[in-house]
Tab-separated table of N, CA and C in Angstrom:
chain	number	residue	atom	x	y	z
E	1	UNK	N	20.559	83.321	-57.347
E	1	UNK	CA	21.360	84.275	-56.620
E	1	UNK	C	21.013	85.698	-57.061
E	2	UNK	N	20.759	85.849	-58.347
E	2	UNK	CA	20.423	87.176	-58.878
E	2	UNK	C	19.113	87.670	-58.278
E	3	UNK	N	18.130	86.775	-58.134
E	3	UNK	CA	16.856	87.175	-57.538
E	3	UNK	C	17.043	87.595	-56.087
E	4	UNK	N	17.935	86.933	-55.371
E	4	UNK	CA	18.220	87.311	-53.992
E	4	UNK	C	18.848	88.688	-53.904
E	5	UNK	N	19.821	88.936	-54.758
E	5	UNK	CA	20.460	90.256	-54.776
E	5	UNK	C	19.463	91.335	-55.188
E	6	UNK	N	18.626	91.018	-56.156
E	6	UNK	CA	17.599	91.951	-56.603
E	6	UNK	C	16.628	92.279	-55.467
E	7	UNK	N	16.330	91.289	-54.644
E	7	UNK	CA	15.455	91.503	-53.493
E	7	UNK	C	16.042	92.470	-52.495
E	8	UNK	N	17.354	92.418	-52.314
E	8	UNK	CA	17.982	93.371	-51.398
E	8	UNK	C	17.914	94.796	-51.946
E	9	UNK	N	17.938	94.946	-53.264
E	9	UNK	CA	17.753	96.282	-53.839
E	9	UNK	C	16.370	96.811	-53.463
E	10	UNK	N	15.368	95.939	-53.533
E	10	UNK	CA	13.995	96.342	-53.177
E	10	UNK	C	13.913	96.678	-51.695
E	11	UNK	N	14.557	95.866	-50.846
E	11	UNK	CA	14.532	96.101	-49.394
E	11	UNK	C	15.093	97.472	-49.053
E	12	UNK	N	16.202	97.824	-49.700
E	12	UNK	CA	16.867	99.090	-49.391
E	12	UNK	C	16.289	100.270	-50.168
E	13	UNK	N	15.193	100.039	-50.904
E	13	UNK	CA	14.525	101.128	-51.605
E	13	UNK	C	15.217	101.569	-52.880
E	14	UNK	N	16.118	100.768	-53.398
E	14	UNK	CA	16.799	101.083	-54.654
E	14	UNK	C	16.018	100.515	-55.828
E	15	UNK	N	16.330	100.981	-56.996
E	15	UNK	CA	15.677	100.481	-58.208
E	15	UNK	C	16.223	99.084	-58.524
E	16	UNK	N	15.347	98.065	-58.577
E	16	UNK	CA	15.833	96.711	-58.883
E	16	UNK	C	16.376	96.641	-60.302
E	17	UNK	N	17.398	95.819	-60.519
E	17	UNK	CA	18.000	95.706	-61.837
E	17	UNK	C	17.311	94.655	-62.692
E	18	UNK	N	16.420	93.849	-62.100
E	18	UNK	CA	15.596	92.880	-62.819
E	18	UNK	C	14.153	93.138	-62.403
E	19	UNK	N	13.237	92.973	-63.328
E	19	UNK	CA	11.825	93.217	-63.020
E	19	UNK	C	11.368	92.355	-61.846
E	20	UNK	N	10.613	92.953	-60.940
E	20	UNK	CA	10.077	92.217	-59.794
E	20	UNK	C	8.557	92.159	-59.911
E	21	UNK	N	7.991	91.222	-59.219
E	21	UNK	CA	6.549	91.044	-59.213
E	21	UNK	C	5.953	91.826	-58.045
E	22	UNK	N	5.098	92.793	-58.309
E	22	UNK	CA	4.473	93.543	-57.208
E	22	UNK	C	3.659	92.634	-56.291
E	23	UNK	N	3.022	91.609	-56.873
E	23	UNK	CA	2.249	90.670	-56.066
E	23	UNK	C	3.152	89.905	-55.111
E	24	UNK	N	4.333	89.530	-55.584
E	24	UNK	CA	5.272	88.800	-54.724
E	24	UNK	C	5.756	89.694	-53.595
E	25	UNK	N	6.064	90.928	-53.889
E	25	UNK	CA	6.549	91.837	-52.856
E	25	UNK	C	5.450	92.166	-51.848
E	26	UNK	N	4.187	92.151	-52.294
E	26	UNK	CA	3.080	92.430	-51.380
E	26	UNK	C	2.900	91.302	-50.372
E	27	UNK	N	3.323	90.094	-50.731
E	27	UNK	CA	3.188	88.960	-49.813
E	27	UNK	C	4.132	89.077	-48.620
E	28	UNK	N	5.204	89.803	-48.779
E	28	UNK	CA	6.165	89.967	-47.695
E	28	UNK	C	5.780	91.185	-46.866
E	29	UNK	N	4.811	90.989	-45.979
E	29	UNK	CA	4.311	92.090	-45.162
E	29	UNK	C	5.368	92.570	-44.178
E	30	UNK	N	6.164	91.651	-43.683
E	30	UNK	CA	7.195	91.985	-42.712
E	30	UNK	C	8.554	91.872	-43.384
E	31	UNK	N	9.428	92.831	-43.115
E	31	UNK	CA	10.732	92.856	-43.771
E	31	UNK	C	11.583	91.627	-43.458
E	32	UNK	N	11.411	91.061	-42.262
E	32	UNK	CA	12.267	89.933	-41.918
E	32	UNK	C	12.005	88.723	-42.814
E	33	UNK	N	10.788	88.582	-43.340
E	33	UNK	CA	10.493	87.459	-44.228
E	33	UNK	C	11.250	87.576	-45.542
E	34	UNK	N	11.221	88.747	-46.130
E	34	UNK	CA	11.919	88.934	-47.395
E	34	UNK	C	13.435	88.857	-47.193
E	35	UNK	N	13.910	89.371	-46.067
E	35	UNK	CA	15.344	89.299	-45.784
E	35	UNK	C	15.775	87.848	-45.631
E	36	UNK	N	14.979	87.054	-44.909
E	36	UNK	CA	15.319	85.637	-44.712
E	36	UNK	C	15.295	84.886	-46.038
E	37	UNK	N	14.261	85.099	-46.848
E	37	UNK	CA	14.170	84.375	-48.106
E	37	UNK	C	15.284	84.782	-49.072
E	38	UNK	N	15.504	86.061	-49.211
E	38	UNK	CA	16.526	86.526	-50.151
E	38	UNK	C	17.929	86.118	-49.702
E	39	UNK	N	18.156	86.072	-48.391
E	39	UNK	CA	19.448	85.600	-47.891
E	39	UNK	C	19.645	84.130	-48.235
E	40	UNK	N	18.595	83.326	-48.054
E	40	UNK	CA	18.683	81.913	-48.427
E	40	UNK	C	18.920	81.747	-49.927
E	41	UNK	N	18.249	82.557	-50.740
E	41	UNK	CA	18.451	82.489	-52.189
E	41	UNK	C	19.899	82.800	-52.552
E	42	UNK	N	20.474	83.808	-51.931
E	42	UNK	CA	21.864	84.179	-52.217
E	42	UNK	C	22.814	83.075	-51.758
E	43	UNK	N	22.614	82.577	-50.531
E	43	UNK	CA	23.507	81.539	-50.005
E	43	UNK	C	23.439	80.274	-50.866
E	44	UNK	N	22.242	79.851	-51.224
E	44	UNK	CA	22.106	78.647	-52.051
E	44	UNK	C	22.635	78.886	-53.462
E	45	UNK	N	22.442	80.079	-53.983
E	45	UNK	CA	22.996	80.405	-55.294
E	45	UNK	C	24.510	80.331	-55.305
E	46	UNK	N	25.130	80.833	-54.247
E	46	UNK	CA	26.601	80.755	-54.136
E	46	UNK	C	27.041	79.294	-54.047
E	47	UNK	N	26.338	78.490	-53.244
E	47	UNK	CA	26.677	77.067	-53.137
E	47	UNK	C	26.559	76.368	-54.487
E	48	UNK	N	25.510	76.675	-55.234
E	48	UNK	CA	25.343	76.063	-56.553
E	48	UNK	C	26.428	76.521	-57.526
E	49	UNK	N	26.758	77.801	-57.493
E	49	UNK	CA	27.785	78.319	-58.402
E	49	UNK	C	29.163	77.726	-58.128
E	50	UNK	N	29.476	77.522	-56.842
E	50	UNK	CA	30.781	76.974	-56.487
E	50	UNK	C	30.774	75.450	-56.371
E	51	UNK	N	29.625	74.834	-56.731
E	51	UNK	CA	29.500	73.381	-56.750
E	51	UNK	C	29.825	72.757	-55.393
E	52	UNK	N	29.277	73.325	-54.340
E	52	UNK	CA	29.485	72.841	-52.978
E	52	UNK	C	28.126	72.575	-52.337
E	53	UNK	N	28.000	71.469	-51.617
E	53	UNK	CA	26.784	71.121	-50.878
E	53	UNK	C	25.536	71.244	-51.757
E	54	UNK	N	25.607	70.721	-52.975
E	54	UNK	CA	24.510	70.845	-53.929
E	54	UNK	C	23.201	70.241	-53.388
E	55	UNK	N	23.210	69.010	-52.833
E	55	UNK	CA	21.943	68.468	-52.315
E	55	UNK	C	21.336	69.331	-51.201
E	56	UNK	N	22.172	69.882	-50.338
E	56	UNK	CA	21.671	70.768	-49.283
E	56	UNK	C	21.037	72.013	-49.884
E	57	UNK	N	21.707	72.623	-50.854
E	57	UNK	CA	21.166	73.822	-51.499
E	57	UNK	C	19.851	73.517	-52.202
E	58	UNK	N	19.765	72.370	-52.868
E	58	UNK	CA	18.528	71.986	-53.540
E	58	UNK	C	17.401	71.748	-52.542
E	59	UNK	N	17.721	71.138	-51.416
E	59	UNK	CA	16.700	70.890	-50.397
E	59	UNK	C	16.186	72.206	-49.815
E	60	UNK	N	17.076	73.154	-49.585
E	60	UNK	CA	16.659	74.455	-49.040
E	60	UNK	C	15.841	75.231	-50.067
E	61	UNK	N	16.205	75.126	-51.333
E	61	UNK	CA	15.514	75.876	-52.378
E	61	UNK	C	14.177	75.282	-52.782
E	62	UNK	N	13.892	74.042	-52.411
E	62	UNK	CA	12.644	73.384	-52.839
E	62	UNK	C	11.400	74.202	-52.541
E	63	UNK	N	11.143	74.598	-51.293
E	63	UNK	CA	9.906	75.359	-51.047
E	63	UNK	C	9.919	76.735	-51.702
E	64	UNK	N	11.078	77.327	-51.850
E	64	UNK	CA	11.168	78.644	-52.477
E	64	UNK	C	10.803	78.543	-53.956
E	65	UNK	N	11.347	77.545	-54.644
E	65	UNK	CA	11.080	77.366	-56.072
E	65	UNK	C	9.605	77.046	-56.307
E	66	UNK	N	9.039	76.173	-55.498
E	66	UNK	CA	7.620	75.824	-55.645
E	66	UNK	C	6.747	77.057	-55.423
E	67	UNK	N	7.042	77.843	-54.412
E	67	UNK	CA	6.257	79.054	-54.147
E	67	UNK	C	6.387	80.083	-55.266
E	68	UNK	N	7.569	80.222	-55.816
E	68	UNK	CA	7.750	81.145	-56.941
E	68	UNK	C	6.895	80.701	-58.116
E	69	UNK	N	6.939	79.404	-58.419
E	69	UNK	CA	6.147	78.892	-59.539
E	69	UNK	C	4.652	79.080	-59.298
E	70	UNK	N	4.174	78.702	-58.116
E	70	UNK	CA	2.741	78.814	-57.832
E	70	UNK	C	2.271	80.266	-57.811
E	71	UNK	N	3.100	81.165	-57.307
E	71	UNK	CA	2.741	82.580	-57.297
E	71	UNK	C	2.546	83.091	-58.721
E	72	UNK	N	3.467	82.736	-59.611
E	72	UNK	CA	3.365	83.223	-60.981
E	72	UNK	C	2.305	82.469	-61.781
E	73	UNK	N	1.989	81.267	-61.376
E	73	UNK	CA	0.942	80.518	-62.052
E	73	UNK	C	-0.438	81.070	-61.709
E	74	UNK	N	-0.663	81.439	-60.442
E	74	UNK	CA	-1.996	81.832	-60.006
E	74	UNK	C	-2.200	83.338	-59.816
E	75	UNK	N	-1.160	84.085	-59.470
E	75	UNK	CA	-1.353	85.502	-59.157
E	75	UNK	C	-0.797	86.458	-60.196
E	76	UNK	N	0.423	86.224	-60.629
E	76	UNK	CA	1.105	87.178	-61.500
E	76	UNK	C	1.681	86.436	-62.693
E	77	UNK	N	1.001	86.548	-63.824
E	77	UNK	CA	1.426	85.805	-65.014
E	77	UNK	C	2.550	86.497	-65.785
E	78	UNK	N	2.960	87.672	-65.349
E	78	UNK	CA	3.950	88.427	-66.117
E	78	UNK	C	5.306	87.728	-66.174
E	79	UNK	N	5.682	87.018	-65.131
E	79	UNK	CA	6.974	86.328	-65.107
E	79	UNK	C	6.800	84.812	-65.097
E	80	UNK	N	5.685	84.327	-65.651
E	80	UNK	CA	5.410	82.886	-65.647
E	80	UNK	C	6.429	82.118	-66.475
E	81	UNK	N	6.861	82.663	-67.588
E	81	UNK	CA	7.854	81.979	-68.420
E	81	UNK	C	9.158	81.780	-67.638
E	82	UNK	N	9.563	82.783	-66.903
E	82	UNK	CA	10.765	82.678	-66.077
E	82	UNK	C	10.583	81.622	-64.987
E	83	UNK	N	9.388	81.568	-64.389
E	83	UNK	CA	9.110	80.575	-63.352
E	83	UNK	C	9.116	79.160	-63.935
E	84	UNK	N	8.600	78.993	-65.136
E	84	UNK	CA	8.622	77.678	-65.789
E	84	UNK	C	10.059	77.262	-66.090
E	85	UNK	N	10.869	78.203	-66.564
E	85	UNK	CA	12.288	77.897	-66.813
E	85	UNK	C	12.992	77.525	-65.518
E	86	UNK	N	12.641	78.186	-64.421
E	86	UNK	CA	13.213	77.872	-63.124
E	86	UNK	C	12.841	76.454	-62.699
E	87	UNK	N	11.577	76.072	-62.871
E	87	UNK	CA	11.117	74.723	-62.525
E	87	UNK	C	11.836	73.677	-63.374
E	88	UNK	N	11.994	73.931	-64.651
E	88	UNK	CA	12.682	72.980	-65.535
E	88	UNK	C	14.136	72.814	-65.117
E	89	UNK	N	14.811	73.917	-64.849
E	89	UNK	CA	16.208	73.860	-64.412
E	89	UNK	C	16.338	73.157	-63.077
E	90	UNK	N	15.446	73.472	-62.159
E	90	UNK	CA	15.464	72.847	-60.842
E	90	UNK	C	15.166	71.357	-60.952
E	91	UNK	N	14.211	71.002	-61.802
E	91	UNK	CA	13.901	69.588	-62.028
E	91	UNK	C	15.081	68.830	-62.597
E	92	UNK	N	15.820	69.459	-63.514
E	92	UNK	CA	17.017	68.829	-64.068
E	92	UNK	C	18.052	68.572	-62.969
E	93	UNK	N	18.266	69.567	-62.111
E	93	UNK	CA	19.230	69.389	-61.021
E	93	UNK	C	18.779	68.298	-60.049
E	94	UNK	N	17.484	68.240	-59.749
E	94	UNK	CA	16.978	67.177	-58.888
E	94	UNK	C	17.186	65.809	-59.528
E	95	UNK	N	16.941	65.727	-60.832
E	95	UNK	CA	17.151	64.458	-61.539
E	95	UNK	C	18.626	64.073	-61.536
E	96	UNK	N	19.489	65.029	-61.784
E	96	UNK	CA	20.922	64.763	-61.845
E	96	UNK	C	21.459	64.293	-60.482
E	97	UNK	N	20.946	64.859	-59.403
E	97	UNK	CA	21.405	64.514	-58.049
E	97	UNK	C	20.405	63.607	-57.329
E	98	UNK	N	19.602	62.867	-58.077
E	98	UNK	CA	18.552	62.029	-57.478
E	98	UNK	C	19.089	60.983	-56.519
E	99	UNK	N	20.282	60.466	-56.749
E	99	UNK	CA	20.846	59.451	-55.854
E	99	UNK	C	21.095	59.996	-54.452
E	100	UNK	N	21.308	61.291	-54.332
E	100	UNK	CA	21.522	61.899	-53.020
E	100	UNK	C	20.240	61.991	-52.204
E	101	UNK	N	19.099	61.856	-52.848
E	101	UNK	CA	17.826	61.994	-52.155
E	101	UNK	C	17.090	60.671	-51.963
E	102	UNK	N	17.669	59.569	-52.431
E	102	UNK	CA	16.995	58.277	-52.326
E	102	UNK	C	16.750	57.874	-50.880
E	103	UNK	N	17.634	58.211	-49.979
E	103	UNK	CA	17.477	57.854	-48.575
E	103	UNK	C	16.275	58.516	-47.922
E	104	UNK	N	15.886	59.669	-48.415
E	104	UNK	CA	14.742	60.377	-47.864
E	104	UNK	C	13.440	59.653	-48.184
E	105	UNK	N	13.414	58.947	-49.297
E	105	UNK	CA	12.194	58.309	-49.768
E	105	UNK	C	12.069	56.842	-49.353
E	106	UNK	N	12.908	56.367	-48.460
E	106	UNK	CA	12.825	54.981	-47.998
E	106	UNK	C	11.660	54.813	-47.028
E	107	UNK	N	10.895	53.712	-47.195
E	107	UNK	CA	9.798	53.430	-46.266
E	107	UNK	C	10.338	53.065	-44.891
E	108	UNK	N	11.311	52.200	-44.874
E	108	UNK	CA	11.914	51.775	-43.618
E	108	UNK	C	13.415	52.082	-43.707
E	109	UNK	N	13.836	53.173	-43.117
E	109	UNK	CA	15.253	53.529	-43.218
E	109	UNK	C	16.134	52.532	-42.463
E	110	UNK	N	17.340	52.406	-42.951
E	110	UNK	CA	18.313	51.519	-42.298
E	110	UNK	C	18.711	52.104	-40.947
E	111	UNK	N	18.952	51.224	-40.000
E	111	UNK	CA	19.365	51.673	-38.662
E	111	UNK	C	20.822	52.109	-38.721
E	112	UNK	N	21.113	53.138	-37.982
E	112	UNK	CA	22.485	53.628	-37.878
E	112	UNK	C	23.261	52.712	-36.939
E	113	UNK	N	24.410	52.251	-37.371
E	113	UNK	CA	25.216	51.354	-36.526
E	113	UNK	C	26.601	51.898	-36.334
């Protein structure tokens, strides 16, 4: 959630309160992309903080977390430690809520009756 709020500071031209990656900001050529991503980060962060719709929030955050990690692994190593901590925390949450995702991994899903 903090990264989402920090992104809005960057969008509005204010000084971010947490260090940002110039490489990450350069990837958002169009403002609507950063607005969409940061809005999703804030919404999912609020859901996680209030312990509501956790599996939905985790599913929405999956591509965002992977992209953050890969960006810092290959392009900008300055915040790699933070990205690794994010992956570890996200992995823990996925493990803790793994029963909610078992249906997605079924080869032959049960028919709805």
